[in-house]
Coordinates of C-alpha atoms in Angstrom, one line a residue:
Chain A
X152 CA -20.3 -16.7 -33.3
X153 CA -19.3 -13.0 -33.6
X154 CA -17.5 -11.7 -36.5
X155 CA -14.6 -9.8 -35.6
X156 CA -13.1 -7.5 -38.2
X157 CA -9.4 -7.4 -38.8
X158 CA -7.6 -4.5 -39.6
X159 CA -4.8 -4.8 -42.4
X160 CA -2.0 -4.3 -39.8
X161 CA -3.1 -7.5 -37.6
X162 CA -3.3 -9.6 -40.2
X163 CA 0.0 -10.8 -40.0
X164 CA -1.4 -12.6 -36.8
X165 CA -4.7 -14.0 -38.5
X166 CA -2.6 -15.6 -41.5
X167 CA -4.1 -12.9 -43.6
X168 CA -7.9 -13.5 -43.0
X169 CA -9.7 -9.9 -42.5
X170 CA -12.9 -11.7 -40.5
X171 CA -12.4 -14.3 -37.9
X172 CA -15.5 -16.2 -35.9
X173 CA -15.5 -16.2 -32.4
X174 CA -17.8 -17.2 -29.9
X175 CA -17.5 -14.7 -26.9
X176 CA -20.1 -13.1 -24.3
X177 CA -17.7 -10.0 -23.7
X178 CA -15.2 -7.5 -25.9
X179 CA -12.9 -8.8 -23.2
X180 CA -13.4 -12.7 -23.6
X181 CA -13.2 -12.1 -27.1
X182 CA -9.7 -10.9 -27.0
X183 CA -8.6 -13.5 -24.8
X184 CA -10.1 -15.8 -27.5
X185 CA -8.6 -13.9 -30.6
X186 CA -5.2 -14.3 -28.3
X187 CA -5.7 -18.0 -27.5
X188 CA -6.2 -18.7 -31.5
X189 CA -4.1 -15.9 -32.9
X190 CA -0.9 -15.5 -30.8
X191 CA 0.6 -12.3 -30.4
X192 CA -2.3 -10.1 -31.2
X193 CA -3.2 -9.0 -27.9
X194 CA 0.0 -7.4 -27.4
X195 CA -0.9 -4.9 -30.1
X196 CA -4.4 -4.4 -28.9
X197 CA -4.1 -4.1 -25.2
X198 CA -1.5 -2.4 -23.1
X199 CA 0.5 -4.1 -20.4
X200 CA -2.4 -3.5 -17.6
X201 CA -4.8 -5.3 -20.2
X202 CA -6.6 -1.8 -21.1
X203 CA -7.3 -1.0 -24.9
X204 CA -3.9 0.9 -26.4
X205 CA -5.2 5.1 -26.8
X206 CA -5.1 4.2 -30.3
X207 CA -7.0 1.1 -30.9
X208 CA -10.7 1.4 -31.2
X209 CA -13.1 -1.5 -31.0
X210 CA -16.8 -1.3 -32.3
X211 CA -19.3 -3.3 -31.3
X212 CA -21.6 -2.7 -34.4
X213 CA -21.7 0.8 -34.7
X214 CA -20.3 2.1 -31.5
X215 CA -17.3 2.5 -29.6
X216 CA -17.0 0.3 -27.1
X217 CA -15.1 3.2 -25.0
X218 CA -18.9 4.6 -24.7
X219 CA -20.7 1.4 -24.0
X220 CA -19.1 -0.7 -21.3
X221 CA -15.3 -1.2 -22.4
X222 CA -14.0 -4.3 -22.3
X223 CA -17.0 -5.5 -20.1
X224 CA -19.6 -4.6 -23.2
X225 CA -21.5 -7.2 -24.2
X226 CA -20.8 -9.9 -27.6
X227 CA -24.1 -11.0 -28.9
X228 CA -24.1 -13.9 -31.8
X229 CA -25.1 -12.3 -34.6
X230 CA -22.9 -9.0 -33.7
X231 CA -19.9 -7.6 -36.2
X232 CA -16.8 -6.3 -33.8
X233 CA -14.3 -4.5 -35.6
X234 CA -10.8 -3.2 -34.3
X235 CA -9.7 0.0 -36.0
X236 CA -6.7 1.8 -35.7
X237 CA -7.6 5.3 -34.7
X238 CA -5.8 7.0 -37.7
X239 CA -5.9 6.1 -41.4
X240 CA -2.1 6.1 -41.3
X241 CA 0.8 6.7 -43.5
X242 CA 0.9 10.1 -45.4
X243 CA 2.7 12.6 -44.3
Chain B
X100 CA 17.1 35.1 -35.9
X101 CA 20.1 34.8 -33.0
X102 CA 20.5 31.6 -31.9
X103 CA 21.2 31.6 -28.3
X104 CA 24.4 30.5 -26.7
X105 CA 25.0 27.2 -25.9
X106 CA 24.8 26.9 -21.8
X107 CA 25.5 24.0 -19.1
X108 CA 22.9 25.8 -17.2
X109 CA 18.9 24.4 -17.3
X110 CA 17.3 26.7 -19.7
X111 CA 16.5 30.4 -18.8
X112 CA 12.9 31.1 -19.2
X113 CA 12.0 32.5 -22.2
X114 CA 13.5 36.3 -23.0
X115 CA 9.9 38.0 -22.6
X116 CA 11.5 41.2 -22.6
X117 CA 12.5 41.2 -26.1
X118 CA 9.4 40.5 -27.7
X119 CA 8.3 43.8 -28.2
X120 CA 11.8 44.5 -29.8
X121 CA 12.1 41.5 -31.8
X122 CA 8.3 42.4 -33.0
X123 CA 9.2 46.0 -34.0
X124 CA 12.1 44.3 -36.3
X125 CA 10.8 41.9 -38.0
X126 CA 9.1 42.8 -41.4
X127 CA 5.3 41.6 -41.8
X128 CA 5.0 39.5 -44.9
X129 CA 3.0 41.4 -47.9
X130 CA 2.2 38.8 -50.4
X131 CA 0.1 38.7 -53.9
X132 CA -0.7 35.0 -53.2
X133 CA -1.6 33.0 -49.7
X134 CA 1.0 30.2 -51.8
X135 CA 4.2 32.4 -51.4
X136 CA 3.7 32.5 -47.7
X137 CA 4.7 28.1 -48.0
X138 CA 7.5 28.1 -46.0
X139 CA 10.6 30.2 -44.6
X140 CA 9.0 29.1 -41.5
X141 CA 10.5 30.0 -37.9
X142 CA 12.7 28.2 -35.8
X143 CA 11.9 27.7 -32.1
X144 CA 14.1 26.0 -29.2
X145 CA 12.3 23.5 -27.4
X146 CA 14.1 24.8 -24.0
X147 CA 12.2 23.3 -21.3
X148 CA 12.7 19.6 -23.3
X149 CA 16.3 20.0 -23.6
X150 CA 16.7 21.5 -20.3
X151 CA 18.2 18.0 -19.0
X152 CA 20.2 17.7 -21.8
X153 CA 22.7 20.6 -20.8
X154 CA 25.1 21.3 -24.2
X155 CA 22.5 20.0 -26.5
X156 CA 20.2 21.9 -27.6
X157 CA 16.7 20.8 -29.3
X158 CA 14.9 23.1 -32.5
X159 CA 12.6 22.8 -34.0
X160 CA 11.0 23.6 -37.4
X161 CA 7.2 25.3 -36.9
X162 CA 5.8 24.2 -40.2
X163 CA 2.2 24.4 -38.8
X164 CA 3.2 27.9 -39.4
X165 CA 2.9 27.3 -43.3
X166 CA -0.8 28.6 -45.2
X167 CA -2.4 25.3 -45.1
X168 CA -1.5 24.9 -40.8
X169 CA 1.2 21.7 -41.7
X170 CA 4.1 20.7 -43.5
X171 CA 2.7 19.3 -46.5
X172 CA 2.3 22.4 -48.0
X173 CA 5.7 22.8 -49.2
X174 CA 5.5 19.3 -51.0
X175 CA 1.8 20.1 -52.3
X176 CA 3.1 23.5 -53.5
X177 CA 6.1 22.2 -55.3
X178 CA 4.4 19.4 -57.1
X179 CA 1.7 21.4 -58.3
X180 CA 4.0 23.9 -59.3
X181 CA 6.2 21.5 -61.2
X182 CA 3.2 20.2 -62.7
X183 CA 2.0 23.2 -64.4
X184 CA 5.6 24.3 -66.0
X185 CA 5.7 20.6 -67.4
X186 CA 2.2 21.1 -69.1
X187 CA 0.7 18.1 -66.8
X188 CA -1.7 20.0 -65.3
X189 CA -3.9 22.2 -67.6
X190 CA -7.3 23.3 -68.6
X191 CA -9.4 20.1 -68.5
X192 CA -7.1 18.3 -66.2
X193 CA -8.3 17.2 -62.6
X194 CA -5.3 16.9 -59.6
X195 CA -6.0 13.7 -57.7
X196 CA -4.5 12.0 -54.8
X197 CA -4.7 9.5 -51.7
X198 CA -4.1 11.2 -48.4
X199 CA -5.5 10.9 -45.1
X200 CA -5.6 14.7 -44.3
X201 CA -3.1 17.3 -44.0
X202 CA -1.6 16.8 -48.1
X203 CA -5.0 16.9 -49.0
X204 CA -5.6 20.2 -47.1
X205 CA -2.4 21.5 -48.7
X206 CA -3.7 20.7 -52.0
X207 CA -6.9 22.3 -51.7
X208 CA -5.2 25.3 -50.0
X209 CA -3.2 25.9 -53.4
X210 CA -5.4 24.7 -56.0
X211 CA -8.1 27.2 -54.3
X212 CA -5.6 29.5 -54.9
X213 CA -4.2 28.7 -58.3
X214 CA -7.5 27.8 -59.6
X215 CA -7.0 24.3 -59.9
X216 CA -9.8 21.5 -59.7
X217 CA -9.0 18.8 -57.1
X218 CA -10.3 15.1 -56.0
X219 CA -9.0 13.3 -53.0
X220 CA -9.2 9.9 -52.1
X221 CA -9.2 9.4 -48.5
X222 CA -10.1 5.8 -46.1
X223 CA -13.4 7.3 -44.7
X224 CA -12.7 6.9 -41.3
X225 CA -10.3 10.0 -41.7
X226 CA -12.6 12.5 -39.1
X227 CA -15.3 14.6 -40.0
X228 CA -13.3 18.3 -40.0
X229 CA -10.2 16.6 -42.6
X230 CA -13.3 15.8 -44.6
X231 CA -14.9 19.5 -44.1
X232 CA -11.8 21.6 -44.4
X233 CA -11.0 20.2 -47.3
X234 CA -15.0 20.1 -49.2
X235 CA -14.8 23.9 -47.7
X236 CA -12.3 24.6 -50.4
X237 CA -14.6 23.3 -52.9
X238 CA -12.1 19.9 -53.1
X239 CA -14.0 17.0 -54.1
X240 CA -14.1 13.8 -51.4
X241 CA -13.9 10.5 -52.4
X242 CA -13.8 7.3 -49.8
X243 CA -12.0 4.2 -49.5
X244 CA -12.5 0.8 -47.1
X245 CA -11.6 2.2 -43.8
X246 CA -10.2 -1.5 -43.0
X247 CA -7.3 -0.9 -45.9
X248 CA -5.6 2.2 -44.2
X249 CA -3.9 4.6 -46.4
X250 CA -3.1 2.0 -49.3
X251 CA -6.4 1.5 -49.5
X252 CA -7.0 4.6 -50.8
X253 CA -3.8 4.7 -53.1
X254 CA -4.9 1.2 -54.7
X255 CA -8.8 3.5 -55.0
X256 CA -7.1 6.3 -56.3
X257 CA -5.1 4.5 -58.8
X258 CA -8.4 2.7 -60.2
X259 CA -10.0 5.8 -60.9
X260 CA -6.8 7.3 -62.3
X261 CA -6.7 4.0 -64.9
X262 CA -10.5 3.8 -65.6
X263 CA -10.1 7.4 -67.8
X264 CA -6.5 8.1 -68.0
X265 CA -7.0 11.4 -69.9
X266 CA -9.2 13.3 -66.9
X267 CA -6.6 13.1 -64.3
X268 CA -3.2 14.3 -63.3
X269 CA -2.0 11.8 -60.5
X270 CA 1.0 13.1 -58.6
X271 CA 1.3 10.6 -56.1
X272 CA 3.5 12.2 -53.9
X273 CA 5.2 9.4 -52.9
X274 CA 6.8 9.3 -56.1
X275 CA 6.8 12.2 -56.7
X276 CA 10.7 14.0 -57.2
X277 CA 8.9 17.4 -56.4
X278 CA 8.1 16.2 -52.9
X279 CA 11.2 15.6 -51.8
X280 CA 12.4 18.4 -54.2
X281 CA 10.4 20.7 -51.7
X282 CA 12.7 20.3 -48.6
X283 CA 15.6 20.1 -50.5
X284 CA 15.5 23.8 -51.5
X285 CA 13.4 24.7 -48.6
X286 CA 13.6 23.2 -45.2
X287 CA 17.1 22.0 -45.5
X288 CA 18.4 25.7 -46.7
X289 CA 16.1 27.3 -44.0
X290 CA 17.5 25.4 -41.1
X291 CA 21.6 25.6 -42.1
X292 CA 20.7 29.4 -42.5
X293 CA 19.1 29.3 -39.0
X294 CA 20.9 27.2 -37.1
X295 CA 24.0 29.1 -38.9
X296 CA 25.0 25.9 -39.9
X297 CA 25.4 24.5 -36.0
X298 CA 23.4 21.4 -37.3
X299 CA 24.6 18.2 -36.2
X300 CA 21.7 16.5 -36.5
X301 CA 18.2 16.1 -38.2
X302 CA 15.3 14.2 -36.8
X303 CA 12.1 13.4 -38.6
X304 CA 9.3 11.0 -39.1
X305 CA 8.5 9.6 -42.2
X306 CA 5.6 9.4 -44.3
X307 CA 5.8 9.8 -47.7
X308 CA 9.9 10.3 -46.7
X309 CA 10.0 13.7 -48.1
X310 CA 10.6 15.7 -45.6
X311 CA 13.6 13.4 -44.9
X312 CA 14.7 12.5 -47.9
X313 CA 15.3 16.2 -49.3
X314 CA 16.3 17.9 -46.0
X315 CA 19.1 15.5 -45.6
X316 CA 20.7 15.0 -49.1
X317 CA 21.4 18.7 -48.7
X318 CA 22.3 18.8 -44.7
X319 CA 24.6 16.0 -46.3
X320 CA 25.9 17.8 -49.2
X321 CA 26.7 20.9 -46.9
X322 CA 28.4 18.7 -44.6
X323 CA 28.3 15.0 -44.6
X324 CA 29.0 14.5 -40.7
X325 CA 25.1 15.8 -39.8
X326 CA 23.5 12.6 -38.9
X327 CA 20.1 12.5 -40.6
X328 CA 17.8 10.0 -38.8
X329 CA 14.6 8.8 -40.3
X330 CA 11.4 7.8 -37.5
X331 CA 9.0 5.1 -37.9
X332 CA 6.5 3.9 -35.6
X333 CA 7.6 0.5 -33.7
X334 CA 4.5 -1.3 -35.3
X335 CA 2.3 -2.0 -37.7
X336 CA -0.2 -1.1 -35.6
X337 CA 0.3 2.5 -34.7
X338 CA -1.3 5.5 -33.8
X339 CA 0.9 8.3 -35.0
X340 CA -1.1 9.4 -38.1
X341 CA 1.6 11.2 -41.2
X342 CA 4.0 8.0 -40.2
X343 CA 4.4 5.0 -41.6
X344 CA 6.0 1.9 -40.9
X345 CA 7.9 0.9 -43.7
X346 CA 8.6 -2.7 -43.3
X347 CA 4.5 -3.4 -43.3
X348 CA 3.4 -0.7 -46.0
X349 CA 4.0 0.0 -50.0
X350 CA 7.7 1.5 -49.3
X351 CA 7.3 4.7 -51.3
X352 CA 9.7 4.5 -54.5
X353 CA 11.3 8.2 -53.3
X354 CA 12.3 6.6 -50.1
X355 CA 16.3 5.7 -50.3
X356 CA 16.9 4.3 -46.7
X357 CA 20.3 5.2 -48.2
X358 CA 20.0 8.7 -47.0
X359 CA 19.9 8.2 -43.6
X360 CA 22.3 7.3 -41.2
X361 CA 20.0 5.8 -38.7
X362 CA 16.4 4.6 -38.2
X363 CA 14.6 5.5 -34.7
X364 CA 11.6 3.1 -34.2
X365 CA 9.4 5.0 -32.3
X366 CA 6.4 3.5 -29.6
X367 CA 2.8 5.3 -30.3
X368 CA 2.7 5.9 -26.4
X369 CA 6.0 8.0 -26.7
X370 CA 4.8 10.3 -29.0
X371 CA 1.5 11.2 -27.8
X372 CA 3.4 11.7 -24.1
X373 CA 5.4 14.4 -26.0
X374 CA 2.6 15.6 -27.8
X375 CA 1.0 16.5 -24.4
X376 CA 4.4 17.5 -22.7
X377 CA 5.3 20.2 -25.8
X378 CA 1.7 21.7 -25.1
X379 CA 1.9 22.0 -21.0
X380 CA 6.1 22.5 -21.2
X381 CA 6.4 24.8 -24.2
X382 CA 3.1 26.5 -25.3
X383 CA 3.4 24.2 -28.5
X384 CA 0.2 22.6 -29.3
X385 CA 1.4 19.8 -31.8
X386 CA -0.6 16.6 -33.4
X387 CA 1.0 13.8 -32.6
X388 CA 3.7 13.2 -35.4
X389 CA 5.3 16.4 -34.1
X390 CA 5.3 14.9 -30.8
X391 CA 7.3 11.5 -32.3
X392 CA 9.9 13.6 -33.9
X393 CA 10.4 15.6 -30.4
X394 CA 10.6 12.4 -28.4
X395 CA 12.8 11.0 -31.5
X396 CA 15.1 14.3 -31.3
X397 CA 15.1 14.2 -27.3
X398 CA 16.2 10.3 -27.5
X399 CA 18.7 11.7 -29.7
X400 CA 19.7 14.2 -27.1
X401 CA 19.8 11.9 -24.1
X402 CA 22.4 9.8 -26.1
X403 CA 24.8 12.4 -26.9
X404 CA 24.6 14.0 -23.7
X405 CA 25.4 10.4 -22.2
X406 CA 28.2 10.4 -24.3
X407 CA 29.5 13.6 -22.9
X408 CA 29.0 15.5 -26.3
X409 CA 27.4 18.7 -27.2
X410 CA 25.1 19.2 -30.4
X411 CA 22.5 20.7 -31.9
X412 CA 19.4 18.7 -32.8
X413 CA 16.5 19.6 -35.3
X414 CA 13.2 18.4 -35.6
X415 CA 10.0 19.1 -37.7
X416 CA 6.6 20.4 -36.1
X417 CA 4.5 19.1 -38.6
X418 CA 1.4 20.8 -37.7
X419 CA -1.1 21.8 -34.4
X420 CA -2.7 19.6 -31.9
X421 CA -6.1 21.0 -32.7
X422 CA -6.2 19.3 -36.1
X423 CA -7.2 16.2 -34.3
X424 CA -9.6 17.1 -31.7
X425 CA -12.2 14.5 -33.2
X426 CA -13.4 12.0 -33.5
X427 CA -12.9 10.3 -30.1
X428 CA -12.8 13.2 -27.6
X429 CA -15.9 14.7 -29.5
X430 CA -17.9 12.5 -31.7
X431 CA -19.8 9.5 -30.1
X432 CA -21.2 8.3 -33.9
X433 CA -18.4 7.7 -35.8
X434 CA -19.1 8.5 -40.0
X435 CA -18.0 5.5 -41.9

């Protein structure tokens, strides 16, 4: 199982948990599982053509998934995923 | 500054011609201190966005124009200013605050200049230049979780505040009456002196809500029929950085939803589109906050024009594109 990182302003969708475990081969299957067990979340990841919003990033480990294979990259047991907004937000 | 006449024609382009004369008027600044050159910043009309929106005109406020390249420098300015003639901050006495870039910058700028010793605490996923351009004015960088966002680093900054009480001077800006304060005697004065008190209404993102909570208690106070209208993001889960959405953050206790006579909620995707239209239309090369209060402002627009109404809209350019050319276009490691 993966460990998928949850950023503060998803959690409303995870009942408040910051790490969920899912079992997934791709970035992409592991959405559709995050969406299957946490309704609604997709919405805020993807946009309506099923591409990562400009302002979501998703790490596989260390690196951004936008310069490995997008959604198509690879999930791996043991590997962390983390989504992160792509600003630290709210000062201004 | 003339304001040109209102016209149910698409906009002109620009009056080229005059630049050479309006350059020959205008009086260089010739200051004793970078600090007195925070604010009085220009006016510019955002012709090419309001050209479908004939009888309402869009303008908009160039604070990138201030010192420190954004609007926070008025608030920064004013709070360390306030802070001195109170005693607060003094020999001995460090400034410390959470922010996730451009306050930060603003406080650096002015406690370069004034002398004053500053820590900021910032969620370090903030990019590599926030963290340089601030170091380079000798500011000293603290980190929070990246996961907790920008309460993250108040909560980090208020545990280092509380673990020696006596070091520290903690303005917190978002409770901070200066902040607000700042606008109040600045921006709002600026733009009823160069809109010549046209106004009708004010558009502007909020963050800490300072820039909307000062401009429009005194757009009210001059005359209560400008419609001030605050901006959030339509989510949670947002990228316009400087915004918040209230309903999921800490609500800042200067924020008095009170003040405004309507709330625009505001998708990411619309404010990065205008971000990139202001730069290709207008020559205006704006982060993406100042691209949410144009599309804000231009919603605003659209409606009156539908309405058959004329106006005059304002908006705030809160600072320049290039302020966030990293990490993604440019950095494939990402500093955590």
């Amino acid at each position: 199982m993966a460990t998928v990182r949850i950023p503060t302003p998803l959690r409303k969708y995870t009942q408040g948990q910051e790490e969920v475990s899912i079992a997934a081969g791709s970035v992409r299957a592991l959405i559709d599982a995050l969406e299957s067990s946490h309704p609604g979340i997709r919405e805020r990841i993807c946009d309506d053509k099923g591409a990562v919003r400009r302002f979501v990033n998703i790490f596989v480990g260390d690196e951004d998934i936008r310069f490995l294979d997008g959604l198509d990259t690879p999930v791996k047991d043991a590997d962390e995923v983390s989504i992160v907004p792509a600003i630290a937000g709210g000062v201004g | 500054m003339t304001i040109a006449a209102r016209t149910s024609e698409p906009a002109p382009p620009p009056a080229v011609v005059s630049l050479h004369q309006q350059q020959a008027l205008r009086r260089p600044a010739r200051v004793g201190s970078i600090v007195e050159l925070v604010g009085n910043t220009p006016l510019v009309r955002l012709g090419r966005i309001d050209r479908r929106t004939p009888g309402v005109e869009i303008w908009a406020k160039c604070e990138f124009a201030n010192p420190g390249g954004s609007v926070k420098d008025r608030a920064a300015y004013r709070i360390i200013a306030d802070a001195l003639a109170r005693g607060d901050l003094r020999p001995g006495i460090r400034l410390i605050d959470s922010t996730s870039g451009n306050t930060g910058i603003a406080y650096s700028m002015v406690g370069a200049a004034l002398g004053i010793p500053i820590t900021l605490v910032m969620p370090s996923n903030v990019s590599n230049p926030r963290k340089q351009v601030t170091a380079a004015f000798g500011t000293e960088l603290r980190f929070s979780d990246p996961m907790e966002g920008s309460d993250g680093a108040i909560v980090e900054a208020r545990a280092i505040v509380d673990a020696d009480p006596r070091r520290w001077y903690y303005p917190n800006q978002y409770a901070n009456d200066s902040n607000w304060r700042a606008h109040y005697d600045g921006t709002a004065r600026e733009i009823l002196a160069q809109t010549d008190g046209r106004i009708t209404h004010f558009v502007t993102g909020i963050g800490t809500s300072g820039t909307i909570m000062g401009t429009s208690r005194r757009l009210h106070e001059h005359d209560p029929g400008i419609r001030c209208i605050g901006l959030q993001p339509d989510d949670a889960m947002h990228g316009l950085e400087g915004l918040k959405h209230i309903p999921s953050s800490l609500v800042p206790p200067i924020y008095d939803e009170s003040v405004l006579d309507d709330t625009i909620w505001l998708p990411t995707d619309e404010g990065w589109d205008m971000s990139d239209r202001l730069a290709s239309d207008e020559g205006l090369f704006v982060g993406h906050s100042s691209g949410a209060n144009v599309a804000g402002a231009l919603r605003v627009a659209k409606e009156l024009h539908g309405r058959g109404e004329s106006g005059l809209v304002v908006t705030v350019l809160c600072d320049r594109g290039d302020r966030y050319f990293a990490p993604l276009q440019w950095e494939k490691h990402y500093v955590w």
